[in-house]
């Protein structure tokens, strides 16, 4: 790893250059070249100072204006095809926005903007044409805000949807919903008869209420709310996705876009924390040598640097697979697990290496740790990521032995 470059970047405050360097690694030179102009333009607009101006009070969640700002500069719906109302820069363009937000310490907005651009827009692209044409442009411009309502209070209390004539009636409650307080549109996971489904519900419909807005440890730039749906009626055309047994696969494919964004964001946060702690531990002398030069710290920091390279390579591999490979859900789950796990470990180490300062509210490492704690659950928990990977590996173990001996024999022959 070019450690000197990273330390110098951190010291000179040239964070965009370090972010550009990492984004290039995650996308590959050719893909990066195709969105370089977009990245440079957005880097001038989407700055930490600008985004901080949208926060409520002292470090609260952003106002609606943050979304109209992001929409106005073309940072929402970046990956949505241009002929469907988006900006047509594909997944690579979308990851450019994610890396910029992550580098601005806006882990909350990483979640909020990706729920809007990746999750909600993906569902709308699958909807009937008039539903898509009505709502998608407003999400891309930031006039409307979307939320994804998945988390039931428990497995025994699912949100239920029933057909009643030309309408669907939805009843249930969803917890910890990012954008939930401000959202105009809810994309609600509900059980419809025997199978799961996604239903679009305008928040202004009778029966929808925000039950609670949560205070949080990190990801504070975005609101998280519990939303109640009390016999809410929507037209049948608002049923966006229902594929019987395949529905969970479709849902996981959509969620993989969010999980990949989280993995990319965790990679950028990891890099920023590493830059900062390398600068600190190189400058701070203890016991006659720099803190970073003590073997125990040197070893841990070297491992974190190696982790960063693995994270970048993992994102690069997943970017090439998304939408093209049947095992992408499992691959992205493994990647999200790895990136968030390693970044979390580094942020905790960095807090320790900062000594007392690492416990003070100003500590950037502590801020990163709080954000990464949220990313352990957002998009599906770390345990769930392992479970998805485990199922795939178990399936391979069940099916591959039938082919492997033959292949081995052929090699031996
Ligand atoms: C920052 C943040 C953003 C979020 N955004 C959204 C959002 O936009 N929309 C939304 O709907 N939800 C959102 N969530 C909620 C999140 O998806 C859930 O918190 C998460 O899926 C865990 O579900 P739970 O809270 O019900 O915990 P539980 O289901 O009670 O799980 C608790 C723990 O047990 C583990 N576990 C569960 N089942 C098993 C099992 N069978 N074996 C072993 N371990 C198990 C889980 O993985 C988890 O670690 C968000 C959460 C956070 C923190």
PDB file of N, CA and C and ligand atoms in Angstrom, residues 111 115 147-155 174-180 187 216 218-219 222-225 251 255 258 371 373-385 387, ligand 1:
ATOM      1  N   UNK A 111     -26.777   5.957   3.863  1.00  0.00           N
ATOM      2  CA  UNK A 111     -27.953   5.074   3.948  1.00  0.00           C
ATOM      3  C   UNK A 111     -29.173   5.744   3.320  1.00  0.00           C
ATOM      4  N   UNK A 115     -31.050   4.354   0.025  1.00  0.00           N
ATOM      5  CA  UNK A 115     -32.430   3.860   0.101  1.00  0.00           C
ATOM      6  C   UNK A 115     -33.242   4.531  -1.014  1.00  0.00           C
ATOM      7  N   UNK A 147     -38.649   5.689   1.752  1.00  0.00           N
ATOM      8  CA  UNK A 147     -38.099   4.822   2.800  1.00  0.00           C
ATOM      9  C   UNK A 147     -38.483   3.375   2.511  1.00  0.00           C
ATOM     10  N   UNK A 148     -37.641   2.476   3.020  1.00  0.00           N
ATOM     11  CA  UNK A 148     -37.863   1.041   2.822  1.00  0.00           C
ATOM     12  C   UNK A 148     -38.268   0.448   4.165  1.00  0.00           C
ATOM     13  N   UNK A 149     -39.491  -0.083   4.243  1.00  0.00           N
ATOM     14  CA  UNK A 149     -40.024  -0.551   5.529  1.00  0.00           C
ATOM     15  C   UNK A 149     -39.977  -2.076   5.572  1.00  0.00           C
ATOM     16  N   UNK A 150     -38.985  -2.605   6.275  1.00  0.00           N
ATOM     17  CA  UNK A 150     -38.787  -4.061   6.302  1.00  0.00           C
ATOM     18  C   UNK A 150     -38.943  -4.676   7.686  1.00  0.00           C
ATOM     19  N   UNK A 151     -38.418  -3.986   8.707  1.00  0.00           N
ATOM     20  CA  UNK A 151     -38.212  -4.651   9.996  1.00  0.00           C
ATOM     21  C   UNK A 151     -39.498  -4.732  10.822  1.00  0.00           C
ATOM     22  N   UNK A 152     -40.011  -5.958  10.963  1.00  0.00           N
ATOM     23  CA  UNK A 152     -41.209  -6.184  11.789  1.00  0.00           C
ATOM     24  C   UNK A 152     -40.807  -6.225  13.257  1.00  0.00           C
ATOM     25  N   UNK A 153     -41.763  -5.961  14.154  1.00  0.00           N
ATOM     26  CA  UNK A 153     -41.436  -6.050  15.591  1.00  0.00           C
ATOM     27  C   UNK A 153     -40.914  -7.436  15.971  1.00  0.00           C
ATOM     28  N   UNK A 154     -41.464  -8.485  15.361  1.00  0.00           N
ATOM     29  CA  UNK A 154     -40.964  -9.846  15.580  1.00  0.00           C
ATOM     30  C   UNK A 154     -41.494 -10.722  14.451  1.00  0.00           C
ATOM     31  N   UNK A 155     -40.960 -11.942  14.391  1.00  0.00           N
ATOM     32  CA  UNK A 155     -41.399 -12.865  13.327  1.00  0.00           C
ATOM     33  C   UNK A 155     -42.888 -13.192  13.457  1.00  0.00           C
ATOM     34  N   UNK A 174     -43.441  -1.025  11.351  1.00  0.00           N
ATOM     35  CA  UNK A 174     -42.062  -1.260  10.921  1.00  0.00           C
ATOM     36  C   UNK A 174     -41.129  -0.391  11.752  1.00  0.00           C
ATOM     37  N   UNK A 175     -40.018  -0.990  12.173  1.00  0.00           N
ATOM     38  CA  UNK A 175     -39.082  -0.285  13.063  1.00  0.00           C
ATOM     39  C   UNK A 175     -37.818   0.187  12.353  1.00  0.00           C
ATOM     40  N   UNK A 176     -37.196   1.199  12.914  1.00  0.00           N
ATOM     41  CA  UNK A 176     -35.837   1.680  12.565  1.00  0.00           C
ATOM     42  C   UNK A 176     -35.702   2.062  11.101  1.00  0.00           C
ATOM     43  N   UNK A 177     -36.765   2.621  10.540  1.00  0.00           N
ATOM     44  CA  UNK A 177     -36.795   2.887   9.100  1.00  0.00           C
ATOM     45  C   UNK A 177     -36.035   4.177   8.783  1.00  0.00           C
ATOM     46  N   UNK A 178     -34.959   4.048   8.018  1.00  0.00           N
ATOM     47  CA  UNK A 178     -34.166   5.198   7.581  1.00  0.00           C
ATOM     48  C   UNK A 178     -35.032   6.088   6.683  1.00  0.00           C
ATOM     49  N   UNK A 179     -34.970   7.389   6.891  1.00  0.00           N
ATOM     50  CA  UNK A 179     -35.800   8.385   6.180  1.00  0.00           C
ATOM     51  C   UNK A 179     -37.265   8.325   6.639  1.00  0.00           C
ATOM     52  N   UNK A 180     -37.565   7.440   7.590  1.00  0.00           N
ATOM     53  CA  UNK A 180     -38.968   7.164   7.926  1.00  0.00           C
ATOM     54  C   UNK A 180     -39.756   8.394   8.348  1.00  0.00           C
ATOM     55  N   UNK A 187     -41.932   1.978   0.865  1.00  0.00           N
ATOM     56  CA  UNK A 187     -41.878   0.709   0.130  1.00  0.00           C
ATOM     57  C   UNK A 187     -41.920  -0.383   1.192  1.00  0.00           C
ATOM     58  N   UNK A 216     -30.153   8.206  18.121  1.00  0.00           N
ATOM     59  CA  UNK A 216     -29.211   7.141  17.748  1.00  0.00           C
ATOM     60  C   UNK A 216     -27.799   7.476  18.170  1.00  0.00           C
ATOM     61  N   UNK A 218     -25.037   6.676  16.195  1.00  0.00           N
ATOM     62  CA  UNK A 218     -24.366   7.207  14.994  1.00  0.00           C
ATOM     63  C   UNK A 218     -25.363   7.344  13.864  1.00  0.00           C
ATOM     64  N   UNK A 219     -24.858   7.475  12.627  1.00  0.00           N
ATOM     65  CA  UNK A 219     -25.708   7.708  11.440  1.00  0.00           C
ATOM     66  C   UNK A 219     -26.783   8.761  11.745  1.00  0.00           C
ATOM     67  N   UNK A 222     -29.214  11.107   9.362  1.00  0.00           N
ATOM     68  CA  UNK A 222     -30.471  10.673   8.748  1.00  0.00           C
ATOM     69  C   UNK A 222     -31.424  10.253   9.863  1.00  0.00           C
ATOM     70  N   UNK A 223     -32.735  10.502   9.647  1.00  0.00           N
ATOM     71  CA  UNK A 223     -33.661  10.076  10.706  1.00  0.00           C
ATOM     72  C   UNK A 223     -33.960   8.592  10.596  1.00  0.00           C
ATOM     73  N   UNK A 224     -34.310   7.997  11.722  1.00  0.00           N
ATOM     74  CA  UNK A 224     -34.775   6.603  11.770  1.00  0.00           C
ATOM     75  C   UNK A 224     -36.078   6.601  12.561  1.00  0.00           C
ATOM     76  N   UNK A 225     -37.109   5.994  12.001  1.00  0.00           N
ATOM     77  CA  UNK A 225     -38.424   6.081  12.653  1.00  0.00           C
ATOM     78  C   UNK A 225     -39.139   4.734  12.631  1.00  0.00           C
ATOM     79  N   UNK A 251     -35.944  -9.689  -3.459  1.00  0.00           N
ATOM     80  CA  UNK A 251     -35.693  -8.721  -2.375  1.00  0.00           C
ATOM     81  C   UNK A 251     -34.198  -8.664  -2.060  1.00  0.00           C
ATOM     82  N   UNK A 255     -31.636  -5.597  -2.255  1.00  0.00           N
ATOM     83  CA  UNK A 255     -30.865  -5.228  -1.055  1.00  0.00           C
ATOM     84  C   UNK A 255     -29.361  -5.328  -1.297  1.00  0.00           C
ATOM     85  N   UNK A 258     -27.875  -2.039  -1.949  1.00  0.00           N
ATOM     86  CA  UNK A 258     -27.637  -1.256  -0.727  1.00  0.00           C
ATOM     87  C   UNK A 258     -26.435  -1.814   0.033  1.00  0.00           C
ATOM     88  N   UNK A 371     -20.786   5.349  13.433  1.00  0.00           N
ATOM     89  CA  UNK A 371     -21.439   5.110  12.134  1.00  0.00           C
ATOM     90  C   UNK A 371     -21.377   3.635  11.759  1.00  0.00           C
ATOM     91  N   UNK A 373     -21.091   1.065  13.643  1.00  0.00           N
ATOM     92  CA  UNK A 373     -21.998   0.260  14.484  1.00  0.00           C
ATOM     93  C   UNK A 373     -23.372   0.160  13.807  1.00  0.00           C
ATOM     94  N   UNK A 374     -23.827   1.299  13.265  1.00  0.00           N
ATOM     95  CA  UNK A 374     -25.126   1.300  12.566  1.00  0.00           C
ATOM     96  C   UNK A 374     -25.078   0.430  11.323  1.00  0.00           C
ATOM     97  N   UNK A 375     -23.949   0.479  10.619  1.00  0.00           N
ATOM     98  CA  UNK A 375     -23.834  -0.303   9.383  1.00  0.00           C
ATOM     99  C   UNK A 375     -23.779  -1.808   9.663  1.00  0.00           C
ATOM    100  N   UNK A 376     -23.516  -2.172  10.902  1.00  0.00           N
ATOM    101  CA  UNK A 376     -23.569  -3.603  11.249  1.00  0.00           C
ATOM    102  C   UNK A 376     -25.000  -4.139  11.115  1.00  0.00           C
ATOM    103  N   UNK A 377     -26.005  -3.277  11.319  1.00  0.00           N
ATOM    104  CA  UNK A 377     -27.408  -3.715  11.247  1.00  0.00           C
ATOM    105  C   UNK A 377     -28.083  -3.281   9.949  1.00  0.00           C
ATOM    106  N   UNK A 378     -27.719  -2.083   9.449  1.00  0.00           N
ATOM    107  CA  UNK A 378     -28.398  -1.547   8.265  1.00  0.00           C
ATOM    108  C   UNK A 378     -28.196  -2.473   7.070  1.00  0.00           C
ATOM    109  N   UNK A 379     -29.251  -2.637   6.291  1.00  0.00           N
ATOM    110  CA  UNK A 379     -29.163  -3.511   5.111  1.00  0.00           C
ATOM    111  C   UNK A 379     -29.176  -4.984   5.461  1.00  0.00           C
ATOM    112  N   UNK A 380     -29.417  -5.290   6.728  1.00  0.00           N
ATOM    113  CA  UNK A 380     -29.369  -6.682   7.211  1.00  0.00           C
ATOM    114  C   UNK A 380     -28.178  -6.830   8.132  1.00  0.00           C
ATOM    115  N   UNK A 381     -28.372  -7.560   9.234  1.00  0.00           N
ATOM    116  CA  UNK A 381     -27.324  -7.641  10.262  1.00  0.00           C
ATOM    117  C   UNK A 381     -26.117  -8.428   9.776  1.00  0.00           C
ATOM    118  N   UNK A 382     -25.017  -8.252  10.491  1.00  0.00           N
ATOM    119  CA  UNK A 382     -23.801  -9.008  10.165  1.00  0.00           C
ATOM    120  C   UNK A 382     -24.070 -10.514  10.269  1.00  0.00           C
ATOM    121  N   UNK A 383     -24.869 -10.903  11.278  1.00  0.00           N
ATOM    122  CA  UNK A 383     -25.208 -12.327  11.424  1.00  0.00           C
ATOM    123  C   UNK A 383     -25.988 -12.810  10.199  1.00  0.00           C
ATOM    124  N   UNK A 384     -26.901 -11.969   9.718  1.00  0.00           N
ATOM    125  CA  UNK A 384     -27.677 -12.356   8.536  1.00  0.00           C
ATOM    126  C   UNK A 384     -26.751 -12.523   7.326  1.00  0.00           C
ATOM    127  N   UNK A 385     -25.746 -11.632   7.216  1.00  0.00           N
ATOM    128  CA  UNK A 385     -24.802 -11.758   6.089  1.00  0.00           C
ATOM    129  C   UNK A 385     -24.095 -13.117   6.164  1.00  0.00           C
ATOM    130  N   UNK A 387     -25.244 -15.768   7.612  1.00  0.00           N
ATOM    131  CA  UNK A 387     -26.229 -16.829   7.353  1.00  0.00           C
ATOM    132  C   UNK A 387     -26.420 -17.024   5.848  1.00  0.00           C
TER     133      UNK A 387
HETATM  134  C1  LIG B   1     -28.630   2.257  11.096  1.00  0.00           C
HETATM  135  C2  LIG B   1     -29.771   1.321  10.837  1.00  0.00           C
HETATM  136  C3  LIG B   1     -30.528   1.495   9.695  1.00  0.00           C
HETATM  137  C4  LIG B   1     -31.620   0.638   9.462  1.00  0.00           C
HETATM  138  N1  LIG B   1     -32.419   0.887   8.386  1.00  0.00           N
HETATM  139  C5  LIG B   1     -33.571   0.198   8.232  1.00  0.00           C
HETATM  140  C6  LIG B   1     -34.490   0.559   7.200  1.00  0.00           C
HETATM  141  O1  LIG B   1     -34.288   1.491   6.450  1.00  0.00           O
HETATM  142  N2  LIG B   1     -35.638  -0.166   7.101  1.00  0.00           N
HETATM  143  C7  LIG B   1     -35.904  -1.202   7.934  1.00  0.00           C
HETATM  144  O2  LIG B   1     -36.948  -1.800   7.782  1.00  0.00           O
HETATM  145  N3  LIG B   1     -35.058  -1.565   8.929  1.00  0.00           N
HETATM  146  C8  LIG B   1     -33.893  -0.865   9.095  1.00  0.00           C
HETATM  147  N4  LIG B   1     -33.033  -1.184  10.116  1.00  0.00           N
HETATM  148  C9  LIG B   1     -33.312  -2.324  10.964  1.00  0.00           C
HETATM  149  C10 LIG B   1     -32.380  -3.498  10.688  1.00  0.00           C
HETATM  150  O3  LIG B   1     -32.593  -3.998   9.390  1.00  0.00           O
HETATM  151  C11 LIG B   1     -32.677  -4.533  11.787  1.00  0.00           C
HETATM  152  O4  LIG B   1     -32.361  -3.932  13.029  1.00  0.00           O
HETATM  153  C12 LIG B   1     -31.882  -5.806  11.595  1.00  0.00           C
HETATM  154  O5  LIG B   1     -32.316  -6.469  10.418  1.00  0.00           O
HETATM  155  C13 LIG B   1     -32.037  -6.735  12.815  1.00  0.00           C
HETATM  156  O6  LIG B   1     -33.392  -6.966  13.070  1.00  0.00           O
HETATM  157  P1  LIG B   1     -33.989  -6.706  14.544  1.00  0.00           P
HETATM  158  O7  LIG B   1     -33.611  -5.317  14.974  1.00  0.00           O
HETATM  159  O8  LIG B   1     -35.430  -7.042  14.528  1.00  0.00           O
HETATM  160  O9  LIG B   1     -33.181  -7.671  15.484  1.00  0.00           O
HETATM  161  P2  LIG B   1     -33.423  -9.260  15.737  1.00  0.00           P
HETATM  162  O10 LIG B   1     -34.122  -9.864  14.560  1.00  0.00           O
HETATM  163  O11 LIG B   1     -33.990  -9.435  17.083  1.00  0.00           O
HETATM  164  O12 LIG B   1     -31.941  -9.769  15.704  1.00  0.00           O
HETATM  165  C14 LIG B   1     -31.043  -9.564  16.802  1.00  0.00           C
HETATM  166  C15 LIG B   1     -29.746 -10.260  16.471  1.00  0.00           C
HETATM  167  O13 LIG B   1     -29.975 -11.657  16.372  1.00  0.00           O
HETATM  168  C16 LIG B   1     -29.513 -12.118  15.131  1.00  0.00           C
HETATM  169  N5  LIG B   1     -30.364 -13.217  14.698  1.00  0.00           N
HETATM  170  C17 LIG B   1     -31.621 -13.148  14.232  1.00  0.00           C
HETATM  171  N6  LIG B   1     -32.069 -14.374  13.933  1.00  0.00           N
HETATM  172  C18 LIG B   1     -31.088 -15.238  14.215  1.00  0.00           C
HETATM  173  C19 LIG B   1     -30.924 -16.629  14.093  1.00  0.00           C
HETATM  174  N7  LIG B   1     -31.877 -17.418  13.632  1.00  0.00           N
HETATM  175  N8  LIG B   1     -29.742 -17.178  14.459  1.00  0.00           N
HETATM  176  C20 LIG B   1     -28.742 -16.420  14.941  1.00  0.00           C
HETATM  177  N9  LIG B   1     -28.834 -15.069  15.069  1.00  0.00           N
HETATM  178  C21 LIG B   1     -29.990 -14.491  14.699  1.00  0.00           C
HETATM  179  C22 LIG B   1     -29.597 -10.949  14.194  1.00  0.00           C
HETATM  180  O14 LIG B   1     -28.751 -11.092  13.078  1.00  0.00           O
HETATM  181  C23 LIG B   1     -29.166  -9.830  15.115  1.00  0.00           C
HETATM  182  O15 LIG B   1     -27.764  -9.738  15.172  1.00  0.00           O
HETATM  183  C24 LIG B   1     -31.929  -0.382  10.372  1.00  0.00           C
HETATM  184  C25 LIG B   1     -31.132  -0.576  11.514  1.00  0.00           C
HETATM  185  C26 LIG B   1     -30.078   0.269  11.747  1.00  0.00           C
HETATM  186  C27 LIG B   1     -29.264   0.080  12.994  1.00  0.00           C
END
